[in-house]
Amino acid sequence: MAHEAAEGAHGPMEQFEIHRLIPINVGGVDISYTNSALFMTFAVGLTFLLFWGATRRRLMVPGRWQSVAELIYEFVADMVKSNAGKEAMPYFPFVFTLFLFILFGNFLGLMPYGFTFTSHIAVTAGMAVVIFVGVTILGFVKHGLHFFSLFVPPGTPLAMCFILVPLELFSYMIRPITLSLRLFANMLAGHVLLKVLAGFIIALGLFFGWVPLLAVFGITLLELLVAFLQAYVFALLTCIYLNDAIHLH
Amino acid sequence: MPQFDPSVFSPQLFWLLVSFIALYWLVAKVAVPRVGEVLEQRARVIQEDLDRATQLKAETDAAAAAYEKAMADARHQAQDHMRAMQADVKAVSEKRTADITGQIGKQVSEAEARIASAKQAALDAMKGIAADTARDVVAKLASVTPDAGAVDAAVAAALKETR
């Protein structure tokens, strides 16, 4: 029956299809405004609404929305401060943007008829590569060639260096891949699972359909947690990479 | 999987760039300064309140200390006053006692002198009375008028014996 659902008009992968809403082509490069771009626009718009609306009055004793805005702000600010130190605070707006973008992207994807742009490897890899390149440049600007000492853990005997340096270099180089794959795979798996289970509800009918319905309900709650958690992990890892670049061990 | 269709990479990356930059600008220019301002202002107000509370407490402590000191001073002053007063009273009373004692002594000595002179006068008068009585007795008994000088001498002699 799962097969039937997968091959039907609404397969589990169909939700990830990109539709060109406004086809644009500049110099042979396709930059069409797609459903993915639409939800990115929603994410930006909602973030703007939240922060602009919540901080319009700037009360000493915050209201509900102002509390939400302050809570998110302090959450990310504390994350940057405790993981990358006070010197990383100039990059706080970047980490904050990253967190909000992914958070809203994940949550918007869980809305009915929503599109999850964080479930596209192009998007997650785009962000991960920018972070990787940016952090590496920052490291070289801050420490010059000393930045290479990042690949030699402190107190390593010289003989061990021949094994450890390639290992460290490898683990550094795969950072953009792990960073982008983690978010991409989590979002993809969650949405596929929800779709497949939702297909079972119809297929099993009125009597047995309740079982997958309950499962979908539970997994939706879990996905809400994952949506927050993945945004948090992405921002947290960015902080840790920043820390590596700013404070060499 | 639609994710691995290379034809959708460029539109996604382009709009990712556009929306991310837009969001970054929004966060850096609106969200962070506004929320930061609120948090800073709140922290400042709280700090000011704490500072004022500390200052007021210090003032209260100072006032309490001043009050204690004033009380102690007043008590000391009162004790000094009392002591001075007691000394005054004692001095005055001693002086008066001495004055009265002196006066009484003088009066006593005057009285003694008066008594002595009265006694002398009485004795002198007695001498005359005795001489007269003796002359009268002699004249009655012996019908002789004795010599006045002899009588006086005899009376004086007799008085000397009785004394």
Short mmCIF file of C-alpha atoms in Angstrom, two decimals, chain A residues 121 124-125 128-129 131-133 136 151 165-182 234 237 241:
data_model
loop_
_atom_site.label_atom_id
_atom_site.label_comp_id
_atom_site.label_asym_id
_atom_site.label_seq_id
_atom_site.Cartn_x
_atom_site.Cartn_y
_atom_site.Cartn_z
CA ILE A 121 20.88 20.34 -0.22
CA THR A 124 22.01 23.97 3.25
CA ALA A 125 25.24 23.49 1.33
CA ALA A 128 27.55 25.71 5.01
CA VAL A 129 30.08 26.62 2.32
CA ILE A 131 30.31 29.63 6.77
CA PHE A 132 33.27 27.34 6.05
CA VAL A 133 34.96 29.77 3.68
CA THR A 136 38.67 29.93 7.26
CA PHE A 151 45.47 20.98 12.82
CA VAL A 165 47.48 16.29 11.07
CA PRO A 166 45.84 14.56 8.10
CA LEU A 167 43.02 13.43 10.39
CA GLU A 168 42.45 16.94 11.73
CA LEU A 169 42.71 18.38 8.24
CA PHE A 170 40.16 15.85 7.01
CA SER A 171 37.75 16.58 9.85
CA TYR A 172 38.13 20.29 9.10
CA MET A 173 37.52 19.84 5.40
CA ILE A 174 34.37 17.77 5.79
CA ARG A 175 32.82 20.42 8.06
CA PRO A 176 30.71 21.98 5.27
CA ILE A 177 29.52 18.54 4.21
CA THR A 178 28.51 17.40 7.71
CA LEU A 179 26.97 20.78 8.47
CA SER A 180 24.84 20.84 5.34
CA LEU A 181 23.97 17.13 5.33
CA ARG A 182 22.79 17.16 8.94
CA PHE A 234 23.45 24.72 12.89
CA LEU A 237 28.28 24.62 15.19
CA TYR A 241 33.79 27.06 14.12
#
